[in-house]
Short mmCIF file of C-alpha atoms (C1' of nucleotides) in Angstrom, two decimals:
data_model
loop_
_atom_site.label_atom_id
_atom_site.label_comp_id
_atom_site.label_asym_id
_atom_site.label_seq_id
_atom_site.Cartn_x
_atom_site.Cartn_y
_atom_site.Cartn_z
CA MET A 988 0.00 0.00 0.00
CA GLU A 989 1.10 3.54 -0.79
CA ASP A 990 1.76 6.06 1.97
CA GLU A 991 2.28 9.81 2.17
CA VAL A 992 6.05 9.45 1.80
CA ASP A 993 5.61 7.65 -1.52
CA ARG A 994 3.68 10.66 -2.74
CA LEU A 995 6.24 13.03 -1.27
CA VAL A 996 9.14 11.27 -2.96
CA ALA A 997 7.31 11.13 -6.28
CA ALA A 998 6.67 14.86 -6.04
CA TRP A 999 10.33 15.61 -5.43
CA ARG A 1000 11.40 13.43 -8.38
CA ARG A 1001 9.07 15.46 -10.55
CA GLU A 1002 10.12 18.86 -9.21
CA ARG A 1003 13.80 18.21 -8.57
CA PRO A 1004 14.90 15.38 -10.87
CA ASP A 1005 18.47 16.53 -10.33
CA LEU A 1006 18.45 15.48 -6.64
CA ASP A 1007 18.70 12.00 -5.17
CA VAL A 1008 15.98 11.96 -2.53
CA GLU A 1009 16.37 8.31 -1.56
CA PRO A 1010 17.23 9.20 2.07
CA LEU A 1011 13.70 10.49 2.55
CA GLU A 1012 12.30 7.00 1.95
CA VAL A 1013 13.64 6.00 5.33
CA LEU A 1014 13.97 9.11 7.43
CA SER A 1015 10.78 10.93 6.48
CA ARG A 1016 8.92 7.75 7.34
CA VAL A 1017 10.61 7.65 10.72
CA SER A 1018 9.66 11.25 11.50
CA ARG A 1019 6.09 10.92 10.30
CA LEU A 1020 5.53 7.62 12.05
CA ALA A 1021 6.82 9.14 15.27
CA ARG A 1022 4.27 11.94 15.01
CA HIS A 1023 1.47 9.46 14.40
CA LEU A 1024 2.63 7.46 17.40
CA ASP A 1025 2.66 10.59 19.54
CA ARG A 1026 -0.95 11.28 18.73
CA ALA A 1027 -1.96 7.69 19.37
CA ARG A 1028 -0.11 7.64 22.69
CA ARG A 1029 -1.72 10.88 23.79
CA LEU A 1030 -5.10 9.30 23.18
CA ALA A 1031 -4.24 6.06 24.94
CA PHE A 1032 -2.84 7.82 28.00
CA SER A 1033 -5.76 10.16 28.37
CA GLU A 1034 -7.72 7.21 29.78
CA HIS A 1035 -5.22 7.14 32.60
CA GLN A 1036 -5.07 10.94 33.01
CA LEU A 1037 -1.44 10.93 31.93
CA GLU A 1038 0.41 13.01 29.37
CA PRO A 1039 3.05 11.36 27.20
CA TRP A 1040 5.79 13.37 28.88
CA GLU A 1041 4.60 12.24 32.30
CA PHE A 1042 4.65 8.64 31.14
CA ASP A 1043 8.19 9.00 29.87
CA VAL A 1044 9.53 10.26 33.16
CA LEU A 1045 7.56 7.89 35.37
CA THR A 1046 8.49 4.79 33.39
CA SER A 1047 12.15 5.77 33.28
CA LEU A 1048 12.09 5.74 37.06
CA ARG A 1049 9.96 2.62 37.19
CA ARG A 1050 12.32 0.47 35.20
CA ALA A 1051 15.32 1.65 37.17
CA GLY A 1052 14.05 -0.78 39.82
CA ALA A 1053 13.63 -0.24 43.56
CA PRO A 1054 14.02 2.27 45.09
CA TYR A 1055 12.91 3.82 41.77
CA GLN A 1056 15.19 6.80 41.73
CA LEU A 1057 17.41 8.52 39.18
CA SER A 1058 19.21 11.84 38.90
CA PRO A 1059 17.78 14.54 36.62
CA GLY A 1060 20.84 14.02 34.43
CA GLN A 1061 20.09 10.34 33.95
CA LEU A 1062 16.51 11.23 33.09
CA LEU A 1063 17.81 13.60 30.40
CA THR A 1064 19.59 10.88 28.47
CA GLN A 1065 16.53 8.67 28.64
CA THR A 1066 13.99 11.25 27.55
CA LEU A 1067 16.11 13.40 25.17
CA VAL A 1068 14.90 16.75 26.50
CA THR A 1069 16.92 19.71 27.77
CA SER A 1070 17.74 20.27 31.42
CA GLY A 1071 15.38 23.21 31.70
CA THR A 1072 12.54 21.03 30.49
CA MET A 1073 13.39 18.29 32.96
CA THR A 1074 13.46 20.70 35.90
CA ASN A 1075 10.01 21.86 34.89
CA ARG A 1076 8.71 18.30 34.48
CA ILE A 1077 9.96 17.25 37.88
CA ASP A 1078 8.32 20.32 39.43
CA ARG A 1079 4.96 19.44 37.94
CA LEU A 1080 5.16 15.74 38.77
CA THR A 1081 6.10 16.66 42.33
CA LYS A 1082 3.04 18.90 42.61
CA LYS A 1083 0.90 15.98 41.46
CA GLY A 1084 2.47 13.73 44.07
CA LEU A 1085 3.89 11.24 41.57
CA VAL A 1086 7.58 11.85 42.28
CA GLU A 1087 9.62 13.50 45.03
CA ARG A 1088 12.98 15.22 45.05
CA LEU A 1089 15.69 14.04 47.46
CA PRO A 1090 19.17 15.45 47.97
CA ASP A 1091 21.90 13.18 46.60
CA PRO A 1092 23.83 12.03 49.68
CA SER A 1093 27.07 11.63 47.74
CA ASP A 1094 27.10 14.88 45.77
CA ARG A 1095 25.69 18.11 47.09
CA ARG A 1096 25.15 19.48 43.59
CA GLY A 1097 22.98 16.54 42.83
CA VAL A 1098 19.35 15.60 43.29
CA LEU A 1099 17.60 12.26 43.17
CA VAL A 1100 14.10 11.97 41.78
CA ARG A 1101 12.10 9.17 43.36
CA LEU A 1102 8.82 7.63 42.29
CA THR A 1103 6.05 7.68 44.91
CA PRO A 1104 3.91 4.55 45.34
CA GLU A 1105 1.12 6.25 43.43
CA GLY A 1106 3.51 7.22 40.66
CA ARG A 1107 4.61 3.63 40.40
CA ASP A 1108 1.05 2.36 40.09
CA ARG A 1109 0.19 4.93 37.44
CA ALA A 1110 3.26 3.98 35.43
CA ASP A 1111 2.42 0.29 35.57
CA GLU A 1112 -1.17 0.81 34.49
CA ALA A 1113 -0.27 3.06 31.59
CA LEU A 1114 2.46 0.74 30.36
CA ALA A 1115 0.05 -2.15 29.95
CA GLY A 1116 -2.24 0.06 27.90
CA LEU A 1117 0.57 1.32 25.73
CA LEU A 1118 1.82 -2.17 24.95
CA ALA A 1119 -1.64 -3.27 23.88
CA GLN A 1120 -1.91 -0.33 21.52
CA GLU A 1121 1.55 -0.86 20.07
CA ARG A 1122 0.88 -4.54 19.50
CA ALA A 1123 -2.13 -3.58 17.40
CA ILE A 1124 -0.05 -1.21 15.29
CA LEU A 1125 2.65 -3.82 14.77
CA ALA A 1126 0.18 -6.50 13.73
CA GLN A 1127 0.95 -5.35 10.17
CA LEU A 1128 4.25 -7.23 10.44
CA SER A 1129 5.21 -10.82 11.13
CA ARG A 1130 7.33 -11.62 14.12
CA ALA A 1131 10.35 -12.08 11.88
CA GLN A 1132 9.74 -8.76 10.17
CA ARG A 1133 9.51 -6.97 13.49
CA GLY A 1134 12.86 -8.46 14.47
CA GLU A 1135 14.40 -7.35 11.21
CA LEU A 1136 12.97 -3.85 11.55
CA ALA A 1137 14.28 -3.53 15.09
CA ALA A 1138 17.75 -4.62 14.00
CA LEU A 1139 17.88 -2.14 11.12
CA LEU A 1140 16.69 0.70 13.33
CA ARG A 1141 19.29 -0.18 15.95
CA ARG A 1142 22.03 0.49 13.44
CA LEU A 1143 20.73 4.04 13.07
CA THR A 1144 20.05 4.80 16.73
CA ALA A 1145 23.24 3.32 18.13
CA PRO A 1146 25.56 6.06 16.89
CA PHE A 1147 23.34 8.72 18.45
CA ASP A 1148 22.98 6.85 21.73
CA ASN A 1149 26.62 5.95 22.18
CA ILE A 1150 28.65 8.83 20.85
CA PRO A 1151 28.07 12.08 22.79
CA GLY A 1152 25.04 12.88 20.58
CA MET B 42 26.19 -2.35 18.66
CA GLU B 43 23.90 -1.81 21.66
CA ASP B 44 21.64 1.20 21.89
CA GLU B 45 19.54 2.85 24.58
CA VAL B 46 16.48 0.79 23.66
CA ASP B 47 18.39 -2.45 24.27
CA ARG B 48 19.08 -1.21 27.77
CA LEU B 49 15.50 -0.07 28.20
CA VAL B 50 14.10 -3.44 27.14
CA ALA B 51 16.53 -5.34 29.37
CA ALA B 52 15.44 -3.17 32.29
CA TRP B 53 11.77 -3.91 31.70
CA ARG B 54 12.47 -7.66 31.45
CA ARG B 55 14.15 -7.46 34.84
CA GLU B 56 11.45 -5.32 36.46
CA ARG B 57 8.36 -6.69 34.75
CA PRO B 58 9.15 -10.24 33.61
CA ASP B 59 5.40 -10.82 33.39
CA LEU B 60 5.03 -8.41 30.45
CA ASP B 61 5.94 -8.93 26.81
CA VAL B 62 7.73 -5.73 25.87
CA GLU B 63 8.70 -6.78 22.36
CA PRO B 64 6.73 -3.92 20.75
CA LEU B 65 9.17 -1.45 22.28
CA GLU B 66 12.02 -2.91 20.25
CA VAL B 67 10.50 -1.30 17.19
CA LEU B 68 8.40 1.63 18.32
CA SER B 69 10.64 3.07 21.01
CA ARG B 70 13.43 3.09 18.47
CA VAL B 71 11.21 4.98 16.04
CA SER B 72 10.34 7.62 18.63
CA ARG B 73 13.87 8.05 19.89
CA LEU B 74 15.37 8.17 16.42
CA ALA B 75 12.86 10.83 15.44
CA ARG B 76 13.96 12.98 18.37
CA HIS B 77 17.60 12.57 17.43
CA LEU B 78 16.76 13.51 13.86
CA ASP B 79 14.90 16.60 15.05
CA ARG B 80 17.96 17.81 16.89
CA ALA B 81 20.23 17.10 13.94
CA ARG B 82 17.88 18.87 11.56
CA ARG B 83 17.65 21.89 13.82
CA LEU B 84 21.42 22.14 13.71
CA ALA B 85 21.65 21.67 9.95
CA PHE B 86 18.99 24.27 9.24
CA SER B 87 20.46 26.88 11.54
CA GLU B 88 23.11 27.48 8.83
CA HIS B 89 20.28 28.60 6.59
CA GLN B 90 18.42 30.57 9.29
CA LEU B 91 15.53 28.18 9.08
CA GLU B 92 13.61 26.32 11.77
CA PRO B 93 12.50 22.74 11.12
CA TRP B 94 8.85 23.80 11.11
CA GLU B 95 9.59 26.47 8.50
CA PHE B 96 11.35 23.92 6.34
CA ASP B 97 8.39 21.56 6.57
CA VAL B 98 5.94 24.15 5.34
CA LEU B 99 8.15 25.64 2.64
CA THR B 100 9.12 22.28 1.16
CA SER B 101 5.52 21.10 1.15
CA LEU B 102 4.72 24.06 -1.05
CA ARG B 103 7.89 23.66 -3.08
CA ARG B 104 7.18 20.12 -4.14
CA ALA B 105 3.60 20.93 -5.05
CA GLY B 106 5.13 22.43 -8.18
CA ALA B 107 4.43 25.78 -9.81
CA PRO B 108 2.67 27.95 -8.83
CA TYR B 109 3.73 26.55 -5.45
CA GLN B 110 0.48 26.90 -3.63
CA LEU B 111 -1.62 24.71 -1.32
CA SER B 112 -4.53 25.24 1.03
CA PRO B 113 -3.90 25.30 4.79
CA GLY B 114 -5.87 22.07 4.95
CA GLN B 115 -3.54 20.33 2.54
CA LEU B 116 -0.59 21.57 4.54
CA LEU B 117 -2.12 19.98 7.65
CA THR B 118 -2.08 16.49 6.22
CA GLN B 119 1.51 16.90 5.09
CA THR B 120 2.88 18.29 8.32
CA LEU B 121 0.68 16.50 10.89
CA VAL B 122 0.02 19.56 13.01
CA THR B 123 -3.29 21.03 14.15
CA SER B 124 -5.10 23.78 12.28
CA GLY B 125 -4.35 26.36 14.97
CA THR B 126 -0.66 25.62 14.61
CA MET B 127 -0.81 25.97 10.85
CA THR B 128 -2.57 29.34 11.03
CA ASN B 129 0.19 30.53 13.31
CA ARG B 130 2.94 29.16 11.04
CA ILE B 131 1.49 30.82 7.97
CA ASP B 132 1.26 34.11 9.87
CA ARG B 133 4.91 33.98 10.81
CA LEU B 134 6.13 32.89 7.38
CA THR B 135 4.09 35.69 5.84
CA LYS B 136 5.72 38.22 8.13
CA LYS B 137 9.11 36.91 7.01
CA GLY B 138 8.11 37.27 3.38
CA LEU B 139 8.52 33.58 2.54
CA VAL B 140 4.86 32.86 1.77
CA GLU B 141 1.75 34.87 1.02
CA ARG B 142 -1.95 34.25 1.55
CA LEU B 143 -4.34 34.46 -1.39
CA PRO B 144 -8.09 34.03 -1.44
CA ASP B 145 -9.20 30.75 -3.01
CA PRO B 146 -11.10 31.79 -6.16
CA SER B 147 -13.33 28.72 -6.06
CA ASP B 148 -14.29 28.71 -2.38
CA ARG B 149 -14.67 31.85 -0.35
CA ARG B 150 -14.00 30.01 2.92
CA GLY B 151 -10.71 28.92 1.53
CA VAL B 152 -7.24 30.34 1.38
CA LEU B 153 -4.26 29.46 -0.76
CA VAL B 154 -0.78 29.73 0.63
CA ARG B 155 1.81 30.55 -2.00
CA LEU B 156 5.58 30.41 -1.83
CA THR B 157 7.37 33.66 -2.65
CA PRO B 158 10.46 33.50 -4.86
CA GLU B 159 12.64 33.96 -1.79
CA GLY B 160 10.75 31.21 0.02
CA ARG B 161 11.39 28.92 -2.89
CA ASP B 162 15.11 29.61 -2.89
CA ARG B 163 15.38 29.06 0.84
CA ALA B 164 13.56 25.75 0.56
CA ASP B 165 15.84 24.55 -2.23
CA GLU B 166 19.01 25.46 -0.37
CA ALA B 167 17.94 23.83 2.86
CA LEU B 168 16.81 20.65 1.12
CA ALA B 169 20.25 20.03 -0.33
CA GLY B 170 21.78 20.41 3.12
CA LEU B 171 19.26 18.08 4.70
CA LEU B 172 19.84 15.36 2.12
CA ALA B 173 23.59 15.49 2.70
CA GLN B 174 23.10 15.09 6.42
CA GLU B 175 20.63 12.26 6.03
CA ARG B 176 22.91 10.42 3.67
CA ALA B 177 25.61 10.48 6.32
CA ILE B 178 23.27 9.03 8.91
CA LEU B 179 22.13 6.29 6.55
CA ALA B 180 25.68 5.31 5.63
CA GLN B 181 25.32 2.73 8.41
CA LEU B 182 23.18 0.68 6.04
CA SER B 183 23.73 -0.83 2.61
CA ARG B 184 21.52 0.25 -0.24
CA ALA B 185 19.58 -3.00 0.01
CA GLN B 186 19.08 -2.57 3.74
CA ARG B 187 17.77 0.94 3.26
CA GLY B 188 15.25 -0.40 0.78
CA GLU B 189 14.18 -3.10 3.18
CA LEU B 190 13.86 -0.63 6.03
CA ALA B 191 11.76 1.73 3.93
CA ALA B 192 9.44 -1.10 2.92
CA LEU B 193 8.93 -2.28 6.49
CA LEU B 194 8.24 1.25 7.71
CA ARG B 195 5.76 1.79 4.90
CA ARG B 196 3.64 -1.04 6.26
CA LEU B 197 3.34 0.84 9.54
CA THR B 198 2.78 4.33 8.17
CA ALA B 199 0.31 3.41 5.45
CA PRO B 200 -2.63 2.70 7.80
CA PHE B 201 -2.16 6.08 9.49
CA ASP B 202 -1.79 7.94 6.21
CA ASN B 203 -4.69 6.36 4.38
CA ILE B 204 -7.42 5.74 6.92
CA PRO B 205 -8.77 8.96 8.53
CA GLY B 206 -5.82 8.94 11.00
"C1'" DA C 764 -35.50 29.89 -1.46
"C1'" DT C 765 -34.31 28.03 2.73
"C1'" DC C 766 -32.28 25.17 6.09
"C1'" DA C 767 -29.27 21.84 8.38
"C1'" DA C 768 -25.11 19.62 8.29
"C1'" DG C 769 -20.55 19.61 7.02
"C1'" DT C 770 -16.18 22.05 5.67
"C1'" DT C 771 -12.50 25.26 6.20
"C1'" DT C 772 -9.88 28.49 8.53
"C1'" DC C 773 -9.03 31.28 12.39
"C1'" DT C 774 -9.10 32.74 17.49
"C1'" DT C 775 -8.07 32.07 22.12
"C1'" DG C 776 -6.09 30.50 26.47
"C1'" DA C 777 -3.35 27.14 28.70
"C1'" DT C 778 0.78 24.74 28.58
"C1'" DA C 779 5.33 22.69 27.22
"C1'" DT C 780 9.61 23.33 25.18
"C1'" DC C 781 13.95 25.28 24.21
"C1'" DG C 782 18.30 28.04 24.73
"C1'" DA C 783 21.23 30.71 27.23
"C1'" DG C 784 22.86 32.02 31.26
"C1'" DT C 785 23.67 31.26 36.58
"C1'" DA C 786 24.80 29.38 41.16
"C1'" DT C 787 26.67 25.71 43.45
"C1'" DC C 788 29.55 21.98 43.92
"C1'" DT C 789 33.39 18.30 42.71
"C1'" DC C 790 37.84 16.89 41.70
"C1'" DG C 791 42.43 16.74 40.02
"C1'" DA C 792 46.64 19.39 39.68
"C1'" DT C 793 49.62 21.97 41.89
"C1'" DA D 895 45.13 24.24 50.89
"C1'" DT D 896 43.78 26.38 46.82
"C1'" DC D 897 42.63 27.10 42.19
"C1'" DG D 898 40.37 26.31 37.81
"C1'" DA D 899 37.90 23.36 34.76
"C1'" DG D 900 34.05 20.71 34.41
"C1'" DA D 901 29.63 18.94 36.04
"C1'" DT D 902 24.90 19.60 37.79
"C1'" DA D 903 20.54 21.39 38.31
"C1'" DC D 904 17.96 25.50 38.07
"C1'" DT D 905 15.99 30.24 36.36
"C1'" DC D 906 13.99 33.00 33.00
"C1'" DG D 907 12.22 34.87 28.74
"C1'" DA D 908 10.77 33.81 24.16
"C1'" DT D 909 8.29 30.86 21.40
"C1'" DA D 910 5.59 26.89 19.52
"C1'" DT D 911 2.08 23.71 20.25
"C1'" DC D 912 -2.41 21.93 21.22
"C1'" DA D 913 -7.50 21.63 22.10
"C1'" DA D 914 -11.76 23.54 21.83
"C1'" DG D 915 -14.74 26.47 20.01
"C1'" DA D 916 -16.21 30.35 16.74
"C1'" DA D 917 -17.01 32.43 12.21
"C1'" DA D 918 -17.73 32.16 7.43
"C1'" DC D 919 -18.94 29.56 3.76
"C1'" DT D 920 -20.66 25.38 0.81
"C1'" DT D 921 -23.61 21.73 -0.37
"C1'" DG D 922 -27.53 18.88 -0.84
"C1'" DA D 923 -32.20 18.14 0.50
"C1'" DT D 924 -36.54 19.83 0.71
#
DNA sequence: ATCAAGTTTCTTGATATCGAGTATCTCGAT
DNA sequence: ATCGAGATACTCGATATCAAGAAACTTGAT
């Protein structure tokens, strides 16, 4: 089946036959799919009164394991936002009672963000819902195809995740 | 090579061995890669004094072909933003002299957004830069792998792009 | 002709994000 | 001991986004 990127690439080949737009076949699809996923996630989380950004922070803490705490800096590398954004997110989650801020005992510059019991429950509930939704989206592919797709994507993400990025 | 999603999935398997988190292998990589690409694009465009959102609108008009005009509604489906956002974007691009608003002759509710000559030049310059950057990112994959990756992604984007979405 | 339903774009208010700069602290070298 | 470079989280102002609803218009049915 055709998608919007097929149309986009065809249009460029018509308008700019001098350019090789092959890269768009992959990377425009990645960007557009991510936006579609954002919308779908927003909808799925609204049942749990959670915003996508709240989910991202809470689950980062959740999968760190007991006692469910990370530094703001560690949260940055997981969520790919700036430090100003993370400060703001922690403030708002604290006000909602889903996380709390603790001083880092080993570094007085540092702070530890800890999940509250309610925050943990909310994260667990929302995760189950998200996985169900994502499974439905991925039903377009066989198990083997999903594995292949994951492996190909890893080759593109790894350089960003490992080098300073 | 390992990436952040490998670590994320391993953490979930440790913390929630009862859940099947396989969907994350694909979709978390898509979301994270898109964020990395956003950052990279922002950097690449700053040489041309363009923001990513400006590029998206200008190139949508550019590849529509002469006379380089589309309705705000058509721009919505290409850029996946809300109508309020698009109104605001058109306002700002108009102020910068890169697009202009014309009344739609066949529908008095409607508006046509047209690229100015300067807008067209800016779009063309920035596109060349973007393609160079994307080619570098995709050098991790062979030509055949890129084709495979594009085909697999198409299966996921097509339902969003064709059904109402 | 008129009306109801649907469309197209715009307005508005709340909110989230970024970037740049700042204050505090750590740590290794001297 | 002290200094300077680097790390860490935060502040602040500017800006972009979204959601919901309003305004203007079209279209098809009566």
